[in-house]
Short mmCIF file of C-alpha atoms and ligand atoms in Angstrom, two decimals:
data_model
loop_
_atom_site.label_atom_id
_atom_site.label_comp_id
_atom_site.label_asym_id
_atom_site.label_seq_id
_atom_site.Cartn_x
_atom_site.Cartn_y
_atom_site.Cartn_z
CA UNK A 157 -23.72 18.04 -36.46
CA UNK A 158 -20.61 18.38 -34.42
CA UNK A 159 -20.24 21.56 -32.46
CA UNK A 160 -16.49 21.69 -32.20
CA UNK A 161 -13.42 22.28 -34.35
CA UNK A 162 -10.30 20.15 -34.11
CA UNK A 163 -6.61 20.88 -33.67
CA UNK A 164 -3.37 18.99 -33.30
CA UNK A 165 -0.46 19.88 -31.10
CA UNK A 166 3.12 20.60 -32.20
CA UNK A 167 4.91 17.52 -33.64
CA UNK A 168 7.35 17.26 -30.74
CA UNK A 169 4.49 16.68 -28.27
CA UNK A 170 2.25 14.82 -30.71
CA UNK A 171 5.09 12.33 -31.21
CA UNK A 172 5.79 12.17 -27.49
CA UNK A 173 2.21 11.22 -26.62
CA UNK A 174 2.09 8.72 -29.52
CA UNK A 175 5.23 7.13 -28.14
CA UNK A 176 3.63 7.08 -24.68
CA UNK A 177 0.60 5.34 -26.22
CA UNK A 178 2.72 2.71 -27.97
CA UNK A 179 4.32 1.88 -24.66
CA UNK A 180 1.27 2.15 -22.34
CA UNK A 181 -1.60 1.32 -24.67
CA UNK A 182 -0.49 -0.75 -27.69
CA UNK A 183 -4.01 -2.29 -27.79
CA UNK A 184 -5.26 0.91 -29.45
CA UNK A 185 -4.49 -0.76 -32.81
CA UNK A 186 -6.94 -3.56 -31.97
CA UNK A 187 -9.68 -1.05 -31.12
CA UNK A 188 -9.14 0.72 -34.43
CA UNK A 189 -9.24 -2.57 -36.35
CA UNK A 190 -12.57 -3.69 -34.85
CA UNK A 191 -14.18 -0.28 -34.26
CA UNK A 192 -16.93 -0.82 -36.85
CA UNK A 193 -17.83 -4.20 -35.43
CA UNK A 194 -18.41 -2.90 -31.89
CA UNK A 195 -19.39 0.72 -32.60
CA UNK A 196 -21.07 0.64 -36.04
CA UNK A 197 -22.03 4.00 -37.47
CA UNK A 198 -20.07 5.92 -34.81
CA UNK A 199 -17.24 8.28 -35.75
CA UNK A 200 -13.99 6.31 -35.43
CA UNK A 201 -11.51 7.33 -32.78
CA UNK A 202 -8.95 9.95 -33.71
CA UNK A 203 -6.26 11.54 -31.58
CA UNK A 204 -6.82 15.28 -31.75
CA UNK A 205 -8.07 18.14 -29.61
CA UNK A 206 -11.76 19.06 -29.87
CA UNK A 207 -12.42 22.73 -29.34
CA UNK A 208 -15.99 23.41 -28.35
CA UNK A 209 -17.88 26.64 -27.98
CA UNK A 210 -18.00 28.84 -24.91
CA UNK A 211 -21.33 29.08 -23.10
CA UNK A 212 -20.37 32.66 -22.31
CA UNK A 213 -17.50 34.88 -23.42
CA UNK A 214 -17.64 36.57 -20.04
CA UNK A 215 -16.39 35.15 -16.75
CA UNK A 216 -19.44 33.82 -14.95
CA UNK A 217 -18.24 33.36 -11.36
CA UNK A 218 -15.98 34.93 -8.76
CA UNK A 219 -13.74 37.90 -8.50
CA UNK A 220 -13.61 38.66 -12.25
CA UNK A 221 -17.27 37.96 -13.06
CA UNK A 222 -18.49 40.04 -16.01
CA UNK A 223 -15.04 40.52 -17.54
CA UNK A 224 -14.04 38.71 -20.77
CA UNK A 225 -12.56 35.24 -20.18
CA UNK A 226 -8.78 34.98 -20.23
CA UNK A 227 -7.51 33.83 -23.63
CA UNK A 228 -3.87 33.92 -22.53
CA UNK A 229 -2.62 32.03 -19.48
CA UNK A 230 0.01 34.72 -18.98
CA UNK A 231 -2.71 37.26 -18.19
CA UNK A 232 -3.69 35.32 -15.08
CA UNK A 233 -1.81 36.65 -12.08
CA UNK A 234 0.15 34.83 -9.37
CA UNK A 235 -1.81 32.11 -7.65
CA UNK A 236 -4.47 32.01 -10.31
CA UNK A 237 -1.94 31.09 -13.01
CA UNK A 238 -0.48 28.27 -10.93
CA UNK A 239 -3.84 27.01 -9.68
CA UNK A 240 -5.00 26.73 -13.31
CA UNK A 241 -1.83 24.82 -14.13
CA UNK A 242 -2.43 22.49 -11.15
CA UNK A 243 -5.99 21.75 -12.29
CA UNK A 244 -4.86 21.01 -15.87
CA UNK A 245 -2.03 18.83 -14.60
CA UNK A 246 -4.28 16.89 -12.20
CA UNK A 247 -6.88 16.41 -14.94
CA UNK A 248 -4.28 15.13 -17.41
CA UNK A 249 -2.74 12.84 -14.78
CA UNK A 250 -6.14 11.17 -14.24
CA UNK A 251 -6.47 10.52 -17.98
CA UNK A 252 -3.03 8.92 -18.32
CA UNK A 253 -3.29 7.05 -15.01
CA UNK A 254 -6.63 5.50 -15.91
CA UNK A 255 -5.15 4.02 -19.11
CA UNK A 256 -2.30 2.48 -17.10
CA UNK A 257 -4.86 1.08 -14.64
CA UNK A 258 -7.38 -0.31 -17.15
CA UNK A 259 -4.65 -2.08 -19.09
CA UNK A 260 -3.60 -4.22 -16.11
CA UNK A 261 -6.79 -6.29 -16.21
CA UNK A 262 -8.11 -5.67 -19.70
CA UNK A 263 -7.62 -9.33 -20.62
CA UNK A 264 -9.90 -10.37 -17.74
CA UNK A 265 -12.92 -8.74 -19.42
CA UNK A 266 -16.14 -10.70 -18.92
CA UNK A 267 -17.21 -10.42 -22.60
CA UNK A 268 -15.80 -9.07 -25.89
CA UNK A 269 -18.29 -6.20 -25.66
CA UNK A 270 -16.99 -5.33 -22.20
CA UNK A 271 -13.39 -5.52 -23.42
CA UNK A 272 -14.04 -3.19 -26.34
CA UNK A 273 -15.98 -0.80 -24.12
CA UNK A 274 -12.89 -0.54 -21.91
CA UNK A 275 -10.63 -0.15 -24.97
CA UNK A 276 -12.80 2.73 -26.15
CA UNK A 277 -12.72 4.31 -22.68
CA UNK A 278 -8.91 4.05 -22.70
CA UNK A 279 -8.71 5.64 -26.18
CA UNK A 280 -10.96 8.51 -25.11
CA UNK A 281 -8.91 9.07 -21.96
CA UNK A 282 -5.86 9.30 -24.23
CA UNK A 283 -7.65 11.96 -26.23
CA UNK A 284 -8.49 13.80 -23.01
CA UNK A 285 -4.80 13.80 -22.08
CA UNK A 286 -4.05 15.08 -25.58
CA UNK A 287 -6.63 17.80 -25.03
CA UNK A 288 -4.85 18.98 -21.88
CA UNK A 289 -1.56 18.96 -23.79
CA UNK A 290 -3.27 21.17 -26.38
CA UNK A 291 -4.32 23.62 -23.66
CA UNK A 292 -0.71 23.90 -22.53
CA UNK A 293 0.94 23.71 -25.95
CA UNK A 294 -1.13 26.09 -28.10
CA UNK A 295 -0.78 29.06 -25.73
CA UNK A 296 2.81 30.38 -25.69
CA UNK A 297 2.07 32.48 -22.60
CA UNK A 298 2.37 29.45 -20.31
CA UNK A 299 5.99 30.50 -20.58
CA UNK A 300 6.01 33.83 -18.75
CA UNK A 301 9.08 36.00 -18.94
CA UNK A 302 11.16 35.57 -15.85
CA UNK A 303 9.51 32.19 -15.10
CA UNK A 304 10.32 28.69 -16.30
CA UNK A 305 8.51 27.10 -19.26
CA UNK A 306 5.50 25.84 -17.33
CA UNK A 307 3.93 24.05 -20.34
CA UNK A 308 7.08 22.12 -21.24
CA UNK A 309 7.80 21.18 -17.63
CA UNK A 310 4.25 20.02 -16.97
CA UNK A 311 4.04 17.93 -20.15
CA UNK A 312 7.38 16.27 -19.43
CA UNK A 313 6.33 15.50 -15.88
CA UNK A 314 2.99 14.04 -17.00
CA UNK A 315 4.60 11.76 -19.59
CA UNK A 316 6.89 10.30 -16.94
CA UNK A 317 4.14 9.52 -14.38
CA UNK A 318 3.53 5.88 -13.45
CA UNK A 319 1.03 4.21 -11.13
CA UNK A 320 2.25 5.42 -7.74
CA UNK A 321 3.29 8.92 -8.82
CA UNK A 322 0.01 10.31 -10.19
CA UNK A 323 -1.44 13.43 -8.59
CA UNK A 324 -4.58 11.86 -7.07
CA UNK A 325 -4.72 8.70 -4.96
CA UNK A 326 -7.45 7.03 -7.02
CA UNK A 327 -5.10 6.89 -10.03
CA UNK A 328 -2.29 5.11 -8.22
CA UNK A 329 -4.31 2.03 -7.26
CA UNK A 330 -3.48 -1.06 -9.31
CA UNK A 331 -6.41 -3.02 -10.72
CA UNK A 332 -6.59 -6.66 -9.63
CA UNK A 333 -9.55 -7.98 -11.58
CA UNK A 334 -12.12 -6.84 -14.11
CA UNK A 335 -14.48 -5.76 -11.35
CA UNK A 336 -12.01 -2.90 -10.80
CA UNK A 337 -12.38 -1.73 -14.42
CA UNK A 338 -16.15 -1.77 -14.05
CA UNK A 339 -16.62 -0.21 -10.61
CA UNK A 340 -13.98 2.37 -11.50
CA UNK A 341 -15.80 3.38 -14.72
CA UNK A 342 -18.96 3.68 -12.60
CA UNK A 343 -17.66 5.47 -9.51
CA UNK A 344 -14.42 7.26 -10.51
CA UNK A 345 -15.36 8.38 -14.04
CA UNK A 346 -18.50 9.84 -12.51
CA UNK A 347 -16.35 12.27 -10.51
CA UNK A 348 -14.72 13.16 -13.83
CA UNK A 349 -18.12 14.00 -15.21
CA UNK A 350 -18.79 16.41 -12.32
CA UNK A 351 -15.39 18.09 -12.67
CA UNK A 352 -15.81 18.56 -16.43
CA UNK A 353 -19.30 19.93 -15.95
CA UNK A 354 -18.18 22.41 -13.28
CA UNK A 355 -15.26 23.53 -15.44
CA UNK A 356 -17.43 24.44 -18.44
CA UNK A 357 -17.41 27.96 -16.94
CA UNK A 358 -13.59 28.04 -16.57
CA UNK A 359 -12.38 31.66 -16.67
CA UNK A 360 -9.37 30.64 -18.80
CA UNK A 361 -11.21 30.10 -22.09
CA UNK A 362 -9.16 27.20 -23.60
CA UNK A 363 -10.09 24.97 -20.64
CA UNK A 364 -13.75 25.98 -20.88
CA UNK A 365 -13.77 25.16 -24.62
CA UNK A 366 -12.28 21.73 -23.91
CA UNK A 367 -14.93 20.62 -21.42
CA UNK A 368 -18.01 20.09 -23.63
CA UNK A 369 -16.54 17.43 -25.95
CA UNK A 370 -14.82 15.65 -23.05
CA UNK A 371 -18.06 15.71 -21.07
CA UNK A 372 -19.99 14.04 -23.92
CA UNK A 373 -17.40 11.26 -24.18
CA UNK A 374 -17.58 10.67 -20.44
CA UNK A 375 -21.19 9.59 -20.89
CA UNK A 376 -20.03 6.42 -22.64
CA UNK A 377 -17.64 5.61 -19.79
CA UNK A 378 -20.33 5.92 -17.14
CA UNK A 379 -22.94 4.12 -19.21
CA UNK A 380 -20.57 1.20 -19.89
CA UNK A 381 -19.62 0.93 -16.23
CA UNK A 382 -23.25 0.89 -15.09
CA UNK A 383 -24.32 -1.64 -17.73
CA UNK A 384 -21.50 -4.11 -17.04
CA UNK A 385 -21.89 -3.65 -13.26
CA UNK A 386 -25.52 -4.71 -13.61
CA UNK A 387 -24.53 -7.71 -15.76
CA UNK A 388 -21.98 -8.79 -13.16
CA UNK A 389 -24.46 -8.34 -10.28
CA UNK A 390 -27.09 -10.36 -12.14
CA UNK A 391 -24.57 -13.13 -12.95
CA UNK A 392 -23.50 -13.17 -9.28
CA UNK A 393 -27.13 -13.50 -8.22
CA UNK A 394 -27.63 -16.41 -10.61
CA UNK A 395 -24.46 -18.02 -9.27
CA UNK A 396 -22.74 -17.78 -12.63
CA UNK A 397 -19.68 -15.70 -13.51
CA UNK A 398 -16.52 -14.98 -11.63
CA UNK A 399 -17.75 -12.65 -8.89
CA UNK A 400 -20.09 -12.76 -5.91
CA UNK A 401 -22.27 -9.92 -4.61
CA UNK A 402 -19.81 -9.63 -1.74
CA UNK A 403 -16.98 -9.13 -4.26
CA UNK A 404 -19.00 -6.34 -5.88
CA UNK A 405 -19.64 -4.73 -2.47
CA UNK A 406 -15.97 -4.88 -1.54
CA UNK A 407 -14.99 -3.26 -4.84
CA UNK A 408 -17.47 -0.44 -4.18
CA UNK A 409 -16.05 -0.06 -0.66
CA UNK A 410 -12.57 0.23 -2.16
CA UNK A 411 -13.28 2.86 -4.84
CA UNK A 412 -16.05 5.07 -3.48
CA UNK A 413 -14.01 6.77 -0.69
CA UNK A 414 -11.33 7.71 -3.26
CA UNK A 415 -14.06 9.08 -5.54
CA UNK A 416 -15.38 11.27 -2.69
CA UNK A 417 -11.88 12.61 -2.09
CA UNK A 418 -11.39 13.59 -5.73
CA UNK A 419 -13.66 16.57 -5.03
CA UNK A 420 -11.13 17.94 -2.53
CA UNK A 421 -12.06 18.66 1.08
CA UNK A 422 -15.85 18.87 1.20
CA UNK A 423 -15.61 22.00 3.34
CA UNK A 424 -13.48 23.83 0.74
CA UNK A 425 -13.33 24.82 -2.92
CA UNK A 426 -14.09 28.54 -2.56
CA UNK A 427 -10.84 29.54 -4.27
CA UNK A 428 -11.82 27.74 -7.47
CA UNK A 429 -15.13 29.61 -7.52
CA UNK A 430 -13.37 32.89 -6.68
CA UNK A 431 -11.02 32.39 -9.65
CA UNK A 432 -14.01 31.53 -11.84
CA UNK A 433 -12.63 28.02 -12.52
CA UNK A 434 -15.70 26.14 -11.26
CA UNK A 435 -19.32 26.99 -10.63
CA UNK A 436 -19.67 24.96 -7.41
CA UNK A 437 -17.76 24.40 -4.20
CA UNK A 438 -16.49 20.91 -3.39
CA UNK A 439 -19.21 20.00 -0.92
CA UNK A 440 -22.08 21.02 -3.19
CA UNK A 441 -20.70 18.93 -6.08
CA UNK A 442 -19.87 16.02 -3.78
CA UNK A 443 -23.43 15.90 -2.47
CA UNK A 444 -24.82 15.67 -5.99
CA UNK A 445 -22.30 12.94 -6.72
CA UNK A 446 -23.34 10.95 -3.64
CA UNK A 447 -26.98 11.08 -4.75
CA UNK A 448 -26.06 9.89 -8.24
CA UNK A 449 -23.97 6.95 -6.99
CA UNK A 450 -26.90 6.02 -4.75
CA UNK A 451 -29.12 5.96 -7.85
CA UNK A 452 -26.67 3.60 -9.61
CA UNK A 453 -26.72 1.33 -6.55
CA UNK A 454 -30.54 1.38 -6.53
CA UNK A 455 -30.69 0.44 -10.21
CA UNK A 456 -28.18 -2.37 -9.71
CA UNK A 457 -30.28 -3.68 -6.82
CA UNK A 458 -33.39 -3.52 -8.97
CA UNK A 459 -31.69 -5.74 -11.58
CA UNK A 460 -30.78 -8.17 -8.76
CA UNK A 461 -34.35 -8.24 -7.41
CA UNK A 462 -35.68 -8.91 -10.91
CA UNK A 463 -33.70 -12.16 -11.01
CA UNK A 464 -35.69 -13.38 -7.99
CA UNK A 465 -39.04 -11.82 -8.92
CA UNK A 466 -39.15 -11.87 -12.69
CA UNK A 467 -41.86 -9.65 -14.11
CA UNK A 468 -42.85 -8.07 -10.77
CA UNK A 469 -43.87 -4.40 -10.98
CA UNK A 470 -40.82 -2.15 -10.62
CA UNK A 471 -42.27 0.20 -7.96
CA UNK A 472 -43.08 -2.83 -5.78
CA UNK A 473 -39.56 -4.19 -6.16
CA UNK A 474 -38.04 -0.81 -5.33
CA UNK A 475 -40.19 -0.64 -2.20
CA UNK A 476 -39.19 -4.19 -1.20
CA UNK A 477 -35.47 -3.35 -1.63
CA UNK A 478 -35.92 -0.10 0.31
CA UNK A 479 -37.62 -1.93 3.19
CA UNK A 480 -34.91 -4.60 3.35
CA UNK A 481 -32.01 -2.13 3.20
CA UNK A 482 -33.39 0.35 5.74
CA UNK A 483 -34.56 -2.26 8.26
CA UNK A 484 -31.61 -4.59 7.72
CA UNK A 485 -34.16 -7.43 7.94
CA UNK A 486 -35.05 -10.10 5.36
CA UNK A 487 -38.36 -9.74 3.55
CA UNK A 488 -40.09 -11.48 0.65
CA UNK A 489 -37.43 -14.20 0.62
CA UNK A 490 -34.62 -11.64 0.18
CA UNK A 491 -32.04 -10.30 2.64
CA UNK A 492 -29.59 -7.35 2.77
CA UNK A 493 -26.72 -9.65 1.72
CA UNK A 494 -28.43 -10.20 -1.63
CA UNK A 495 -27.93 -6.53 -2.49
CA UNK A 496 -25.24 -3.87 -2.61
CA UNK A 497 -25.27 -0.60 -0.68
CA UNK A 498 -23.54 2.76 -0.67
CA UNK A 499 -20.91 2.94 2.09
CA UNK A 500 -21.01 5.93 4.44
CA UNK A 501 -19.06 8.97 3.29
CA UNK A 502 -17.04 8.71 6.54
CA UNK A 503 -15.78 5.20 5.79
CA UNK A 504 -12.09 4.61 4.90
CA UNK A 505 -11.23 8.27 4.36
CA UNK A 506 -7.70 9.59 4.17
CA UNK A 507 -8.55 13.17 3.22
CA UNK A 508 -11.33 15.52 4.17
CA UNK A 509 -12.63 17.30 7.25
CA UNK A 510 -11.06 16.81 10.64
CA UNK A 511 -12.85 14.06 12.49
CA UNK A 512 -13.34 12.00 9.33
CA UNK A 513 -9.88 11.54 7.76
CA UNK A 514 -8.14 8.48 9.26
CA UNK A 515 -10.91 7.92 11.81
CA UNK A 516 -12.14 4.35 12.30
CA UNK A 517 -15.62 4.55 10.78
CA UNK A 518 -17.30 1.40 9.54
CA UNK A 519 -19.10 1.06 6.19
CA UNK A 520 -22.35 2.25 7.82
CA UNK A 521 -20.75 5.40 9.28
CA UNK A 522 -20.52 4.17 12.90
CA UNK A 523 -17.35 5.13 14.76
CA UNK A 524 -15.82 1.83 15.91
CA UNK A 525 -14.99 2.01 19.61
CA UNK A 526 -13.65 -0.12 22.41
CA UNK A 527 -14.14 0.87 26.03
CA UNK A 528 -15.54 4.21 24.88
CA UNK A 529 -12.43 5.06 22.80
CA UNK A 530 -12.05 4.89 19.02
CA UNK A 531 -10.29 1.63 18.14
CA UNK A 532 -6.56 1.76 17.31
CA UNK A 533 -5.19 1.99 13.75
CA UNK A 534 -4.12 -1.67 13.98
CA UNK A 535 -7.64 -2.71 14.99
CA UNK A 536 -9.12 -0.62 12.19
CA UNK A 537 -6.86 -2.36 9.66
CA UNK A 538 -8.21 -5.69 10.93
CA UNK A 539 -11.72 -4.36 10.35
CA UNK A 540 -10.85 -3.11 6.83
CA UNK A 541 -9.68 -6.61 5.93
CA UNK A 542 -13.27 -7.78 6.42
CA UNK A 543 -14.81 -5.24 4.01
CA UNK A 544 -12.16 -4.57 1.30
CA UNK A 545 -10.88 -6.88 -1.47
CA UNK A 546 -8.06 -9.16 -0.22
CA UNK A 547 -5.82 -8.27 -3.18
CA UNK A 548 -6.22 -4.57 -2.46
CA UNK A 549 -5.27 -5.13 1.20
CA UNK A 550 -2.03 -6.69 -0.11
CA UNK A 551 -1.27 -3.74 -2.42
CA UNK A 552 1.28 -0.95 -2.29
CA UNK A 553 -1.44 1.72 -2.10
CA UNK A 554 -2.99 0.07 0.97
CA UNK A 555 0.44 -0.11 2.63
CA UNK A 556 0.75 3.61 1.89
CA UNK A 557 -2.62 4.22 3.55
CA UNK A 558 -1.54 2.29 6.67
CA UNK A 559 1.67 4.32 6.85
CA UNK A 560 -0.22 7.60 6.46
CA UNK A 561 -2.78 6.60 9.09
CA UNK A 562 -0.03 5.69 11.57
CA UNK A 563 1.77 8.96 10.88
CA UNK A 564 -1.46 10.87 11.33
CA UNK A 565 -2.23 9.28 14.69
CA UNK A 566 1.33 9.73 15.92
CA UNK A 567 1.13 13.37 14.98
CA UNK A 568 -2.30 13.76 16.61
CA UNK A 569 -0.98 12.11 19.80
CA UNK A 570 2.01 14.45 19.89
CA UNK A 571 -0.37 17.41 19.55
CA UNK A 572 -2.61 16.32 22.42
CA UNK A 573 0.26 15.26 24.66
CA UNK A 574 -0.71 11.61 25.22
CA UNK A 575 -0.08 8.49 23.18
CA UNK A 576 -2.81 6.41 21.62
CA UNK A 577 -2.62 2.69 22.21
FE1 FE2 B 892 -11.31 11.40 -19.28
FE1 FE2 B 893 -13.58 8.70 -18.39
#
C-alpha cells in the first residue's frame, strides 16, 4: 500500500524539466524499456511528485514549536522564507547535478546490473528535482507582493545549472570512472539520506510531505552503491576487474571530505532547528553519518577478508581486520594495504571549523609539519597527489580548491601580519 498521493506541476514547468531530461538524461528511455528485466514486479518509474503524510501537523522544533505547520510559504517571515528557499534550491541542485555527474561515466559500468542501478538512481534523482519544483510551483505564495517571483526565478536558475555552477561543491566534481558513480552513491547519497530524514519535521508542510517518499527511494541508491563497492573491492582483491584497492581508497579520499561538508559547518546548524526545518544540528547529524560510513567500510573490508579466508567465522575476521587496521601491522597473512579505511574528518577540508579548513592534515588526521610549522600549500598539494585519484588532481574542481587554499592562506597571512612560505 502506498502512503502518498501524486501530483504534477503546471505544464510550463513540466515541459521545461522534460526538455532538461531529454538534453541531460536521454538514457531514461532505455531504463523504461528494460525496467521489467532489471526491476521485475517493482512499480515502473514515473515523473510526478509524491505527497506523503505529515508525522505531525504541528511544528516540532524551534521557535514556533506547537503551532500548526506553515502551509503557505508567504506566511514565513523574512529570513525564514529565504532560508527555506535556499534549502529547497540546494536540494534540487544536488538532484540535477548528480544526473549530470552519473551520465559522464555511465558507459563504464562494470556490469549491466550496475548500469541499470545507476540509470534508476538518475531517474529517481530526476523525480526528486521534480518534487522540489512541485514545492515551489504549487504554492502561489512563493511570489510575495512587493517581492520578485521567487519560485519562477529559482526554477529558471536550477534548470540552467551545469557542473561547476551547482550550489554545493560535491555536485560540481566531474566523474572520471565508474568508481566515482559507486563511491558517490555510497558516500554522497548517504548525506542525502540524513538531510531528508532531518527534514521530515520541516515546519513548511509541503517540504515535510515530500521527504518520506524521497527517503524511501534513497535506500536503493545507498544499497546499490554499497553492493557494487563490495563487488569492486572483491574483484580488486582477486586481481580481476579494472580497479585496485588503492584506486578504491583514493576514490573514498576524494569524496568523503565533500560529503562531510554537505552538512554545513559542524559547529553550526542552530538556525535550521530554530526555524523548525531540521531536528538536528549539523554536528550531531555529521557524527551519525561518520559512524555509518565507517560501518560501510567495515563491511567492505569483511568482503575482502573473506576472499583470503573463505568460510572463516565472521566475528574472527572482523577482529583480525580490527587488529590490522588499529596496529597498522600485518597479521594472519594480511596487511593494512589489503583493506580500505575511513580518512580522518580533518583531511582535505575546504569548509568547516577554523583550524581544519585548508589546513594540511593527512588522511590519518596528523597535521603535516616541517621544522615545527605546518607545511606550505604547495607542499600539501604534493602530498594530496599521493592520496587522491590522478584524474581528479587534473580536474577543474581541484584547480579551484588550490586557488581557494592559496587565497585562504594569503588572507590568513595578511591578518597575522607575516607571510607564510
Ligand atoms: Fe535524490
Ligand atoms: Fe540519491
